[in-house]
Amino acid sequence: MCISPIGTIAASDPTSSSVLNYDQVFIRDFIPSGIAFLLKGEYDIVRNFILHTLQLQSWEKTMDCHSPGQGLMPASFKVRTVPLDGDDSATEEVLDPDFGEAAIGRVAPVDSGLWWIILLRAYGKCSGDLSILERIDVQTGIKMILRLCLADGFDMFPTLLVTDGSCMIDRRMGIHGHPLEIQALFYSALLCAREMLAPEDGSADLIRALNNRLVALSFHIREYYWIDLRKLNEIYRYKTEEYSYDAVNKFNIYPDQISPWLVEWMPNQGGYLIGNLQPAHMDFRFFSLGNLWSVVSGLATIDQSHAILDLIEAKWTDLVAGMPLKICYPALEGQEWQIITGSDPKNTPWSYHNAGSWPTLLWQLTVAGIKMNRPEIAARAVEVAERCISRDKWPEYYDTKRARFIGKQARLFQTWSIAGYLVAKLLLADPSAAKMLITEEDPELVNAFSCMISANPRRKRGRKNSKQTYIV
Ligand code: GLC
């Protein structure tokens, strides 16, 4: 690994006695590292990472006799040195992947393959090495991930249905179903894959399925996940138990679900995409990564993207406070914490995944700010981070409402905290480099989307500026 590096381990904390699995290379954690390497012109490690993880994708994997779908990428892998067969004095390095079968809670890493596709596109764009995309194994790898995500199931919604803990939040946090983070990464990966798939006879069906899904997914999220003061007021006055094709309250949301905190919290200007939507259930928590990546990928419209950034500015003391950025807001407390997290002692209120603050999210905030031509938001957040992050030895996360403490069980020298900060700095110095991560909506999609909007009965009730709101 030292001769030819293929990744970065999650943390290298000299003060910690139990390393758990932080000595592994996590796919999601490597993304900001990979981007930092690309920005520095060090392309080889990223290429190595892409090709080695690709090999892991086709591993035979089982848990208690059950095999997950083909195409799954591992959450992480470890480099292990083993004696070379038949030669006692020599050793070789092998990779040990974890597809969730050893992870705490046995969580499925749904985000890994999606991030892999996003990194692959960034690598091609930044290094100019397009030969990687011509490789059959790479094309097959993209298609396997797509097939797994686009496979038919029982779903009524175009969003991906996943279990709890299938992304950055990899413990029970009540985000099973259709969490926003996965949907934003899914949308982003579909757009990136479409750009990279080589046109060939065999993939016409896949491309058709991909295009259909892009349209349906963006419609669903923009329309049903979006909330701002106006929409909240609409939900507050919802009629329930509507049976019919033209129901306004399609998911039978009971207005009493609107949490008291949200009524106070929603700013006059700004809005965001909610965390999850299920029958009779809206998770109103604000999840940072899902919202930021919806901006970056264009899953949110231009107006919505600006509104998300407006909200981050308006709620600065809640979301950024002493360290950017809260992973979600607000924390689950009391009985809700007991029931939803299963009384998880690591996810106590305002800690870790339960509204802790994660410095790595700085890089996604920066890309979103640059895309919307508002880099000053990111620059301000970087300034906040700089006040203590290096002195504190680059913790994995911070605790408390105002992010005043280093996280109770946070690792120090957490690689993606360092890489996230580096990427933010490098991109702010050269904003045009962010292009490798950004996707814009293409005219074909806009066209299909506007046809769908005009066919939607809900539109007929009239909403001012409906065109401007959705057609970007
Ligand atoms: C924790 C985080 C996860 C991260 C891993 C390695 O499990 O929740 O998002 O990938 O640590 O840093």
CSV table of C-alpha atoms and ligand atoms in Angstrom, one decimal:
chain,number,residue,atom,x,y,z
A,1,MET,CA,0.0,0.0,0.0
A,2,CYS,CA,2.9,2.3,0.7
A,3,ILE,CA,4.5,1.6,-2.6
A,4,SER,CA,1.3,2.1,-4.6
A,5,PRO,CA,-1.3,3.8,-2.4
A,6,ILE,CA,-4.9,2.9,-3.1
A,7,GLY,CA,-6.7,4.9,-0.4
A,8,THR,CA,-6.7,6.6,3.0
A,9,ILE,CA,-7.6,5.0,6.3
A,10,ALA,CA,-10.5,6.6,8.2
A,11,ALA,CA,-8.5,7.9,11.1
A,12,SER,CA,-5.0,7.8,12.5
A,13,ASP,CA,-5.6,8.6,16.1
A,14,PRO,CA,-2.5,7.9,18.3
A,15,THR,CA,-4.5,8.5,21.5
A,16,SER,CA,-7.1,5.9,20.8
A,17,SER,CA,-6.7,2.4,22.1
A,18,SER,CA,-9.6,0.8,20.3
A,19,VAL,CA,-9.4,1.4,16.6
A,20,LEU,CA,-12.6,-0.5,15.8
A,21,ASN,CA,-12.7,-0.3,12.0
A,22,TYR,CA,-11.2,3.2,11.7
A,23,ASP,CA,-8.0,1.6,10.3
A,24,GLN,CA,-9.9,0.7,7.2
A,25,VAL,CA,-10.4,2.6,4.0
A,26,PHE,CA,-14.0,3.7,3.8
A,27,ILE,CA,-15.4,4.4,0.4
A,28,ARG,CA,-17.4,7.4,1.5
A,29,ASP,CA,-14.6,8.8,3.6
A,30,PHE,CA,-12.2,8.5,0.7
A,31,ILE,CA,-14.3,10.9,-1.5
A,32,PRO,CA,-13.0,14.1,0.0
A,33,SER,CA,-9.5,12.6,0.1
A,34,GLY,CA,-9.7,11.6,-3.5
A,35,ILE,CA,-10.9,15.1,-4.5
A,36,ALA,CA,-8.1,16.7,-2.6
A,37,PHE,CA,-5.6,14.4,-4.4
A,38,LEU,CA,-7.2,15.3,-7.8
A,39,LEU,CA,-7.0,19.0,-7.0
A,40,LYS,CA,-3.3,18.5,-6.2
A,41,GLY,CA,-2.7,16.7,-9.5
A,42,GLU,CA,-2.0,13.4,-7.7
A,43,TYR,CA,-4.2,11.2,-9.9
A,44,ASP,CA,-2.7,7.8,-9.4
A,45,ILE,CA,-4.0,7.1,-5.9
A,46,VAL,CA,-7.5,7.9,-7.1
A,47,ARG,CA,-7.2,5.7,-10.2
A,48,ASN,CA,-5.9,2.9,-8.0
A,49,PHE,CA,-8.7,3.3,-5.5
A,50,ILE,CA,-11.3,3.2,-8.3
A,51,LEU,CA,-9.9,0.1,-9.9
A,52,HIS,CA,-9.3,-1.8,-6.7
A,53,THR,CA,-12.7,-1.1,-5.3
A,54,LEU,CA,-14.1,-2.2,-8.6
A,55,GLN,CA,-12.6,-5.6,-8.1
A,56,LEU,CA,-14.1,-5.9,-4.7
A,57,GLN,CA,-17.5,-5.2,-6.2
A,58,SER,CA,-17.7,-8.7,-7.8
A,59,TRP,CA,-16.7,-10.6,-4.7
A,60,GLU,CA,-18.9,-13.4,-3.6
A,61,LYS,CA,-20.4,-12.1,-0.4
A,62,THR,CA,-22.8,-13.7,2.1
A,63,MET,CA,-24.1,-13.1,5.5
A,64,ASP,CA,-25.8,-16.0,7.3
A,65,CYS,CA,-26.2,-17.8,3.9
A,66,HIS,CA,-27.8,-14.8,2.3
A,67,SER,CA,-26.1,-12.9,-0.6
A,68,PRO,CA,-27.0,-9.3,-1.3
A,69,GLY,CA,-27.6,-8.0,-4.8
A,70,GLN,CA,-24.8,-8.1,-7.3
A,71,GLY,CA,-23.1,-4.8,-7.8
A,72,LEU,CA,-22.9,-3.8,-4.2
A,73,MET,CA,-19.8,-1.9,-3.3
A,74,PRO,CA,-18.2,-2.4,0.2
A,75,ALA,CA,-18.5,0.1,2.9
A,76,SER,CA,-14.8,-0.2,3.6
A,77,PHE,CA,-11.8,-2.5,3.1
A,78,LYS,CA,-8.6,-3.3,4.9
A,79,VAL,CA,-5.2,-4.0,3.5
A,80,ARG,CA,-3.8,-7.2,5.1
A,81,THR,CA,-0.3,-8.6,4.7
A,82,VAL,CA,-0.3,-12.3,4.3
A,83,PRO,CA,2.6,-14.8,3.7
A,84,LEU,CA,3.0,-15.6,0.0
A,85,ASP,CA,1.9,-19.1,-1.0
A,86,GLY,CA,4.8,-21.5,-0.8
A,87,ASP,CA,7.3,-18.9,0.2
A,88,ASP,CA,7.9,-18.3,3.9
A,89,SER,CA,10.0,-15.3,3.6
A,90,ALA,CA,7.8,-13.3,1.2
A,91,THR,CA,4.5,-11.6,1.9
A,92,GLU,CA,1.8,-10.1,-0.2
A,93,GLU,CA,-1.0,-7.6,0.5
A,94,VAL,CA,-4.6,-8.5,0.1
A,95,LEU,CA,-7.8,-6.5,0.5
A,96,ASP,CA,-10.5,-7.5,3.0
A,97,PRO,CA,-13.7,-5.8,2.1
A,98,ASP,CA,-16.6,-5.3,4.5
A,99,PHE,CA,-20.0,-5.2,2.7
A,100,GLY,CA,-21.8,-4.6,5.9
A,101,GLU,CA,-21.4,-8.2,7.1
A,102,ALA,CA,-19.0,-7.2,9.8
A,103,ALA,CA,-20.1,-3.6,10.3
A,104,ILE,CA,-21.8,-2.6,13.6
A,105,GLY,CA,-25.5,-3.3,13.1
A,106,ARG,CA,-24.8,-5.1,9.8
A,107,VAL,CA,-25.8,-2.0,7.8
A,108,ALA,CA,-25.8,-2.1,4.0
A,109,PRO,CA,-23.6,0.5,2.4
A,110,VAL,CA,-26.0,1.8,-0.2
A,111,ASP,CA,-24.1,5.0,-0.7
A,112,SER,CA,-20.7,3.4,-1.6
A,113,GLY,CA,-21.5,2.6,-5.2
A,114,LEU,CA,-23.2,5.9,-5.8
A,115,TRP,CA,-20.1,7.8,-4.5
A,116,TRP,CA,-17.9,5.5,-6.6
A,117,ILE,CA,-19.7,6.7,-9.7
A,118,ILE,CA,-19.4,10.3,-8.7
A,119,LEU,CA,-15.7,10.0,-8.0
A,120,LEU,CA,-15.1,8.2,-11.3
A,121,ARG,CA,-16.6,11.1,-13.2
A,122,ALA,CA,-14.6,13.6,-11.2
A,123,TYR,CA,-11.5,11.7,-11.8
A,124,GLY,CA,-12.1,11.6,-15.6
A,125,LYS,CA,-12.9,15.3,-15.7
A,126,CYS,CA,-10.0,16.4,-13.6
A,127,SER,CA,-7.2,14.2,-14.8
A,128,GLY,CA,-8.3,14.1,-18.5
A,129,ASP,CA,-7.7,10.3,-18.4
A,130,LEU,CA,-10.7,9.2,-20.3
A,131,SER,CA,-9.2,5.8,-21.1
A,132,ILE,CA,-10.5,4.5,-17.8
A,133,LEU,CA,-14.0,5.0,-19.1
A,134,GLU,CA,-13.2,2.9,-22.1
A,135,ARG,CA,-12.3,-0.1,-20.0
A,136,ILE,CA,-14.8,-2.9,-20.1
A,137,ASP,CA,-14.5,-3.7,-16.4
A,138,VAL,CA,-15.3,0.0,-15.6
A,139,GLN,CA,-18.3,0.1,-17.9
A,140,THR,CA,-19.5,-3.2,-16.4
A,141,GLY,CA,-19.0,-1.8,-12.9
A,142,ILE,CA,-21.2,1.2,-13.6
A,143,LYS,CA,-23.9,-0.9,-15.1
A,144,MET,CA,-23.9,-3.3,-12.2
A,145,ILE,CA,-24.5,-0.5,-9.7
A,146,LEU,CA,-27.2,0.9,-11.9
A,147,ARG,CA,-29.0,-2.4,-12.4
A,148,LEU,CA,-29.0,-2.9,-8.6
A,149,CYS,CA,-30.5,0.5,-8.0
A,150,LEU,CA,-32.9,0.4,-10.9
A,151,ALA,CA,-34.2,-3.2,-10.2
A,152,ASP,CA,-37.9,-3.4,-9.9
A,153,GLY,CA,-39.4,-4.1,-6.5
A,154,PHE,CA,-42.6,-3.4,-4.7
A,155,ASP,CA,-42.0,0.3,-4.7
A,156,MET,CA,-44.7,2.9,-5.5
A,157,PHE,CA,-42.2,5.7,-5.3
A,158,PRO,CA,-39.2,6.5,-7.6
A,159,THR,CA,-37.0,7.1,-4.5
A,160,LEU,CA,-34.6,4.3,-3.4
A,161,LEU,CA,-36.0,2.2,-0.5
A,162,VAL,CA,-33.3,1.4,2.0
A,163,THR,CA,-32.8,0.3,5.6
A,164,ASP,CA,-31.7,2.5,8.4
A,165,GLY,CA,-28.0,3.3,8.5
A,166,SER,CA,-27.3,2.8,4.8
A,167,CYS,CA,-25.3,6.0,4.3
A,168,MET,CA,-23.1,8.4,6.3
A,169,ILE,CA,-25.4,7.9,9.2
A,170,ASP,CA,-24.6,4.2,9.6
A,171,ARG,CA,-26.5,3.5,12.8
A,172,ARG,CA,-30.1,3.4,13.7
A,173,MET,CA,-31.4,7.0,13.5
A,174,GLY,CA,-34.9,6.5,12.0
A,175,ILE,CA,-33.9,7.2,8.4
A,176,HIS,CA,-35.0,3.9,6.9
A,177,GLY,CA,-37.3,4.2,4.0
A,178,HIS,CA,-36.5,6.9,1.5
A,179,PRO,CA,-33.8,9.1,3.2
A,180,LEU,CA,-32.9,12.3,1.4
A,181,GLU,CA,-29.1,11.6,1.4
A,182,ILE,CA,-29.5,8.4,-0.5
A,183,GLN,CA,-31.9,10.1,-3.0
A,184,ALA,CA,-29.5,13.0,-3.7
A,185,LEU,CA,-26.6,10.6,-4.2
A,186,PHE,CA,-28.8,8.3,-6.4
A,187,TYR,CA,-29.8,11.2,-8.6
A,188,SER,CA,-26.3,12.5,-8.8
A,189,ALA,CA,-24.9,9.0,-9.7
A,190,LEU,CA,-27.6,8.6,-12.4
A,191,LEU,CA,-26.6,11.8,-14.0
A,192,CYS,CA,-22.9,11.1,-13.8
A,193,ALA,CA,-23.4,7.5,-15.1
A,194,ARG,CA,-25.4,8.8,-18.1
A,195,GLU,CA,-22.5,11.0,-19.1
A,196,MET,CA,-20.0,8.1,-18.9
A,197,LEU,CA,-21.9,5.1,-20.2
A,198,ALA,CA,-20.6,4.1,-23.6
A,199,PRO,CA,-23.5,3.8,-26.1
A,200,GLU,CA,-23.8,0.2,-27.2
A,201,ASP,CA,-26.7,-2.0,-28.3
A,202,GLY,CA,-26.9,-3.9,-25.0
A,203,SER,CA,-27.5,-0.8,-22.8
A,204,ALA,CA,-30.4,0.9,-24.5
A,205,ASP,CA,-32.9,-0.5,-22.0
A,206,LEU,CA,-30.7,0.5,-19.1
A,207,ILE,CA,-30.4,4.1,-20.4
A,208,ARG,CA,-34.1,4.3,-21.0
A,209,ALA,CA,-34.8,3.1,-17.4
A,210,LEU,CA,-32.2,5.6,-16.1
A,211,ASN,CA,-33.8,8.5,-18.0
A,212,ASN,CA,-37.2,7.7,-16.8
A,213,ARG,CA,-36.0,7.4,-13.2
A,214,LEU,CA,-34.2,10.7,-13.4
A,215,VAL,CA,-37.4,12.5,-14.4
A,216,ALA,CA,-39.6,10.7,-11.9
A,217,LEU,CA,-37.1,11.1,-9.0
A,218,SER,CA,-36.6,14.8,-9.5
A,219,PHE,CA,-40.3,15.4,-9.8
A,220,HIS,CA,-41.0,13.4,-6.6
A,221,ILE,CA,-38.4,15.1,-4.5
A,222,ARG,CA,-38.9,18.7,-5.7
A,223,GLU,CA,-42.7,18.4,-5.3
A,224,TYR,CA,-43.1,16.3,-2.1
A,225,TYR,CA,-39.9,16.7,-0.1
A,226,TRP,CA,-39.8,20.5,-0.4
A,227,ILE,CA,-41.0,22.7,2.5
A,228,ASP,CA,-40.9,26.3,3.2
A,229,LEU,CA,-43.3,28.6,5.2
A,230,ARG,CA,-45.9,28.5,2.5
A,231,LYS,CA,-45.8,24.7,2.1
A,232,LEU,CA,-45.8,24.2,5.8
A,233,ASN,CA,-49.0,26.3,6.1
A,234,GLU,CA,-50.5,24.2,3.3
A,235,ILE,CA,-49.7,21.0,5.3
A,236,TYR,CA,-51.1,22.6,8.4
A,237,ARG,CA,-54.4,22.9,6.7
A,238,TYR,CA,-54.4,19.5,5.0
A,239,LYS,CA,-57.5,17.5,4.7
A,240,THR,CA,-56.8,13.8,5.5
A,241,GLU,CA,-58.2,10.4,4.4
A,242,GLU,CA,-58.5,11.5,0.8
A,243,TYR,CA,-59.2,8.6,-1.5
A,244,SER,CA,-58.8,9.3,-5.2
A,245,TYR,CA,-56.3,10.0,-7.9
A,246,ASP,CA,-56.3,13.7,-7.4
A,247,ALA,CA,-55.9,13.8,-3.7
A,248,VAL,CA,-53.9,16.9,-2.5
A,249,ASN,CA,-52.6,15.2,0.6
A,250,LYS,CA,-51.3,12.2,-1.3
A,251,PHE,CA,-49.4,10.6,1.5
A,252,ASN,CA,-52.1,11.2,4.1
A,253,ILE,CA,-50.0,13.4,6.3
A,254,TYR,CA,-51.8,14.3,9.6
A,255,PRO,CA,-51.2,18.0,10.2
A,256,ASP,CA,-50.5,17.2,13.9
A,257,GLN,CA,-47.2,15.8,12.8
A,258,ILE,CA,-45.8,19.3,12.3
A,259,SER,CA,-43.4,19.4,15.2
A,260,PRO,CA,-43.6,22.5,17.4
A,261,TRP,CA,-39.9,23.2,16.8
A,262,LEU,CA,-40.5,23.5,13.1
A,263,VAL,CA,-43.3,26.1,13.4
A,264,GLU,CA,-40.8,28.4,15.3
A,265,TRP,CA,-37.8,27.4,13.3
A,266,MET,CA,-38.9,27.8,9.7
A,267,PRO,CA,-37.5,31.2,8.5
A,268,ASN,CA,-39.7,33.6,6.4
A,269,GLN,CA,-37.2,33.3,3.6
A,270,GLY,CA,-35.6,30.0,2.7
A,271,GLY,CA,-36.7,26.3,2.8
A,272,TYR,CA,-35.3,22.8,2.5
A,273,LEU,CA,-35.9,19.3,1.5
A,274,ILE,CA,-37.2,17.1,4.4
A,275,GLY,CA,-35.3,14.0,5.5
A,276,ASN,CA,-37.7,11.3,4.5
A,277,LEU,CA,-41.2,10.8,3.2
A,278,GLN,CA,-43.4,7.7,3.8
A,279,PRO,CA,-47.1,7.0,4.0
A,280,ALA,CA,-48.5,9.2,6.8
A,281,HIS,CA,-45.0,10.3,7.7
A,282,MET,CA,-42.8,13.3,7.0
A,283,ASP,CA,-39.4,13.4,8.7
A,284,PHE,CA,-39.1,17.2,9.1
A,285,ARG,CA,-35.5,17.1,10.3
A,286,PHE,CA,-33.0,19.0,8.2
A,287,PHE,CA,-30.2,16.7,7.0
A,288,SER,CA,-27.2,18.7,5.7
A,289,LEU,CA,-25.6,16.3,3.3
A,290,GLY,CA,-28.9,15.5,1.5
A,291,ASN,CA,-29.7,19.1,1.1
A,292,LEU,CA,-26.2,20.2,0.0
A,293,TRP,CA,-25.9,17.3,-2.5
A,294,SER,CA,-29.3,18.1,-3.9
A,295,VAL,CA,-28.0,21.6,-4.7
A,296,VAL,CA,-24.7,20.2,-6.2
A,297,SER,CA,-26.5,17.6,-8.3
A,298,GLY,CA,-29.4,19.8,-9.4
A,299,LEU,CA,-31.9,17.5,-7.8
A,300,ALA,CA,-33.3,20.8,-6.2
A,301,THR,CA,-34.4,23.5,-8.6
A,302,ILE,CA,-32.4,26.7,-8.9
A,303,ASP,CA,-34.9,28.5,-6.7
A,304,GLN,CA,-34.9,25.7,-4.2
A,305,SER,CA,-31.1,25.6,-4.2
A,306,HIS,CA,-30.9,29.3,-3.3
A,307,ALA,CA,-33.6,28.8,-0.7
A,308,ILE,CA,-31.6,26.0,1.0
A,309,LEU,CA,-28.5,28.3,1.2
A,310,ASP,CA,-30.8,31.1,2.5
A,311,LEU,CA,-31.9,28.8,5.2
A,312,ILE,CA,-28.4,27.9,6.1
A,313,GLU,CA,-27.6,31.6,6.4
A,314,ALA,CA,-30.7,32.3,8.4
A,315,LYS,CA,-30.1,29.4,10.8
A,316,TRP,CA,-26.3,29.9,11.1
A,317,THR,CA,-26.2,29.7,14.8
A,318,ASP,CA,-28.1,26.4,14.8
A,319,LEU,CA,-26.4,24.7,11.8
A,320,VAL,CA,-22.9,26.1,11.9
A,321,ALA,CA,-22.5,27.6,15.4
A,322,GLY,CA,-19.0,26.8,16.7
A,323,MET,CA,-18.1,24.2,14.0
A,324,PRO,CA,-19.6,23.5,10.6
A,325,LEU,CA,-21.8,21.6,10.1
A,326,LYS,CA,-24.6,19.9,11.9
A,327,ILE,CA,-25.2,16.5,10.4
A,328,CYS,CA,-28.9,17.1,11.0
A,329,TYR,CA,-31.2,19.4,13.0
A,330,PRO,CA,-32.6,19.2,15.6
A,331,ALA,CA,-31.6,16.3,17.9
A,332,LEU,CA,-34.0,13.5,18.9
A,333,GLU,CA,-34.5,13.9,22.6
A,334,GLY,CA,-36.3,12.1,25.5
A,335,GLN,CA,-38.8,9.4,24.5
A,336,GLU,CA,-38.2,10.1,20.8
A,337,TRP,CA,-34.5,9.3,21.2
A,338,GLN,CA,-35.4,6.2,23.2
A,339,ILE,CA,-37.8,4.9,20.6
A,340,ILE,CA,-36.2,6.0,17.4
A,341,THR,CA,-32.5,5.3,18.1
A,342,GLY,CA,-33.2,2.4,20.5
A,343,SER,CA,-31.6,4.4,23.3
A,344,ASP,CA,-28.3,4.5,21.5
A,345,PRO,CA,-25.6,5.8,23.9
A,346,LYS,CA,-23.4,7.0,21.1
A,347,ASN,CA,-26.3,9.0,19.5
A,348,THR,CA,-27.4,10.9,22.5
A,349,PRO,CA,-29.0,14.3,21.8
A,350,TRP,CA,-26.6,16.8,20.1
A,351,SER,CA,-23.9,14.2,19.7
A,352,TYR,CA,-22.5,12.1,16.7
A,353,HIS,CA,-25.3,11.3,14.2
A,354,ASN,CA,-28.0,12.8,16.4
A,355,ALA,CA,-27.3,16.5,15.5
A,356,GLY,CA,-23.6,16.4,16.2
A,357,SER,CA,-21.3,18.7,14.0
A,358,TRP,CA,-19.2,17.1,11.4
A,359,PRO,CA,-16.3,19.2,9.9
A,360,THR,CA,-16.1,17.0,6.8
A,361,LEU,CA,-19.3,18.5,5.6
A,362,LEU,CA,-17.4,21.7,4.9
A,363,TRP,CA,-16.5,20.4,1.4
A,364,GLN,CA,-20.0,19.7,0.3
A,365,LEU,CA,-21.1,23.1,1.6
A,366,THR,CA,-18.3,24.7,-0.4
A,367,VAL,CA,-19.3,22.9,-3.7
A,368,ALA,CA,-22.9,23.9,-3.2
A,369,GLY,CA,-21.9,27.6,-2.4
A,370,ILE,CA,-19.7,27.7,-5.5
A,371,LYS,CA,-22.3,26.2,-7.7
A,372,MET,CA,-24.9,28.8,-6.7
A,373,ASN,CA,-22.3,31.6,-7.0
A,374,ARG,CA,-22.4,32.2,-3.2
A,375,PRO,CA,-18.9,31.0,-2.1
A,376,GLU,CA,-18.8,33.6,0.7
A,377,ILE,CA,-21.1,31.2,2.7
A,378,ALA,CA,-18.4,28.6,2.6
A,379,ALA,CA,-15.6,31.0,3.2
A,380,ARG,CA,-17.4,32.1,6.4
A,381,ALA,CA,-17.8,28.5,7.5
A,382,VAL,CA,-14.1,27.8,6.8
A,383,GLU,CA,-13.2,30.7,9.0
A,384,VAL,CA,-15.3,29.3,11.8
A,385,ALA,CA,-13.7,25.9,11.5
A,386,GLU,CA,-10.2,27.4,11.5
A,387,ARG,CA,-10.7,28.9,14.9
A,388,CYS,CA,-10.1,25.5,16.6
A,389,ILE,CA,-10.1,22.5,14.2
A,390,SER,CA,-6.3,22.2,14.0
A,391,ARG,CA,-5.8,22.9,17.7
A,392,ASP,CA,-8.4,20.3,18.5
A,393,LYS,CA,-6.5,17.8,16.3
A,394,TRP,CA,-9.1,17.4,13.5
A,395,PRO,CA,-11.9,15.6,15.4
A,396,GLU,CA,-14.4,13.4,13.6
A,397,TYR,CA,-17.3,15.3,15.1
A,398,TYR,CA,-18.3,17.9,17.8
A,399,ASP,CA,-21.0,17.7,20.4
A,400,THR,CA,-23.6,20.0,22.0
A,401,LYS,CA,-26.1,22.5,20.4
A,402,ARG,CA,-23.4,25.0,19.7
A,403,ALA,CA,-20.7,22.5,18.8
A,404,ARG,CA,-18.6,23.6,21.7
A,405,PHE,CA,-17.1,20.3,22.7
A,406,ILE,CA,-15.0,17.7,20.8
A,407,GLY,CA,-17.3,14.7,20.4
A,408,LYS,CA,-17.5,12.4,23.3
A,409,GLN,CA,-16.2,9.4,21.3
A,410,ALA,CA,-14.8,11.3,18.4
A,411,ARG,CA,-11.6,10.1,16.8
A,412,LEU,CA,-8.8,12.6,16.4
A,413,PHE,CA,-6.9,13.0,13.2
A,414,GLN,CA,-10.0,11.9,11.3
A,415,THR,CA,-9.0,11.8,7.6
A,416,TRP,CA,-12.1,13.2,6.1
A,417,SER,CA,-12.2,16.1,8.6
A,418,ILE,CA,-8.8,17.0,7.3
A,419,ALA,CA,-9.6,16.3,3.6
A,420,GLY,CA,-12.9,18.1,3.8
A,421,TYR,CA,-11.2,21.2,5.1
A,422,LEU,CA,-8.5,21.0,2.4
A,423,VAL,CA,-11.0,20.6,-0.4
A,424,ALA,CA,-12.9,23.6,0.9
A,425,LYS,CA,-9.8,25.7,0.9
A,426,LEU,CA,-8.5,24.5,-2.5
A,427,LEU,CA,-11.9,25.0,-4.1
A,428,LEU,CA,-12.4,28.5,-2.7
A,429,ALA,CA,-9.0,29.4,-4.1
A,430,ASP,CA,-10.0,28.0,-7.5
A,431,PRO,CA,-13.8,27.8,-7.7
A,432,SER,CA,-13.8,26.6,-11.4
A,433,ALA,CA,-12.3,23.3,-10.2
A,434,ALA,CA,-15.6,22.5,-8.5
A,435,LYS,CA,-17.1,21.7,-12.0
A,436,MET,CA,-15.9,18.1,-11.7
A,437,LEU,CA,-18.4,17.6,-9.0
A,438,ILE,CA,-21.3,19.6,-10.2
A,439,THR,CA,-24.0,18.4,-12.6
A,440,GLU,CA,-26.5,20.7,-14.4
A,441,GLU,CA,-29.9,19.7,-15.6
A,442,ASP,CA,-29.9,19.0,-19.3
A,443,PRO,CA,-32.6,20.5,-21.6
A,444,GLU,CA,-34.1,17.0,-22.4
A,445,LEU,CA,-34.8,16.4,-18.8
A,446,VAL,CA,-36.3,19.8,-18.3
A,447,ASN,CA,-38.6,19.2,-21.2
A,448,ALA,CA,-39.8,15.8,-19.9
A,449,PHE,CA,-40.2,17.3,-16.5
A,450,SER,CA,-42.3,20.2,-17.6
A,451,CYS,CA,-44.6,17.8,-19.4
A,452,MET,CA,-45.0,15.9,-16.2
A,453,ILE,CA,-45.8,19.1,-14.2
A,454,SER,CA,-48.5,20.2,-16.6
A,455,ALA,CA,-50.0,16.7,-16.4
A,456,ASN,CA,-50.1,16.7,-12.6
A,457,PRO,CA,-53.5,17.4,-11.1
A,458,ARG,CA,-52.1,19.2,-8.2
A,459,ARG,CA,-50.8,21.9,-10.5
A,460,LYS,CA,-54.3,22.6,-11.6
A,461,ARG,CA,-55.1,24.3,-8.4
A,462,GLY,CA,-52.9,27.0,-9.6
A,463,ARG,CA,-49.8,28.2,-8.0
A,464,LYS,CA,-48.2,31.4,-9.0
A,465,ASN,CA,-44.9,31.3,-10.9
A,466,SER,CA,-45.3,27.5,-11.3
A,467,LYS,CA,-43.2,27.6,-14.4
A,468,GLN,CA,-40.4,29.6,-12.8
A,469,THR,CA,-40.4,27.4,-9.8
A,470,TYR,CA,-39.8,24.2,-11.7
A,471,ILE,CA,-38.3,24.8,-15.0
A,472,VAL,CA,-34.7,25.7,-14.7
B,1,GLC,C1,-18.7,6.4,11.2
B,1,GLC,C2,-19.5,7.3,10.4
B,1,GLC,C3,-19.4,6.9,8.9
B,1,GLC,C4,-17.9,6.9,8.5
B,1,GLC,C5,-17.1,6.0,9.4
B,1,GLC,C6,-15.6,6.0,9.2
B,1,GLC,O1,-19.2,5.1,11.2
B,1,GLC,O2,-20.8,7.3,10.8
B,1,GLC,O3,-20.1,7.8,8.2
B,1,GLC,O4,-17.8,6.5,7.2
B,1,GLC,O5,-17.3,6.3,10.8
B,1,GLC,O6,-15.1,7.3,9.4
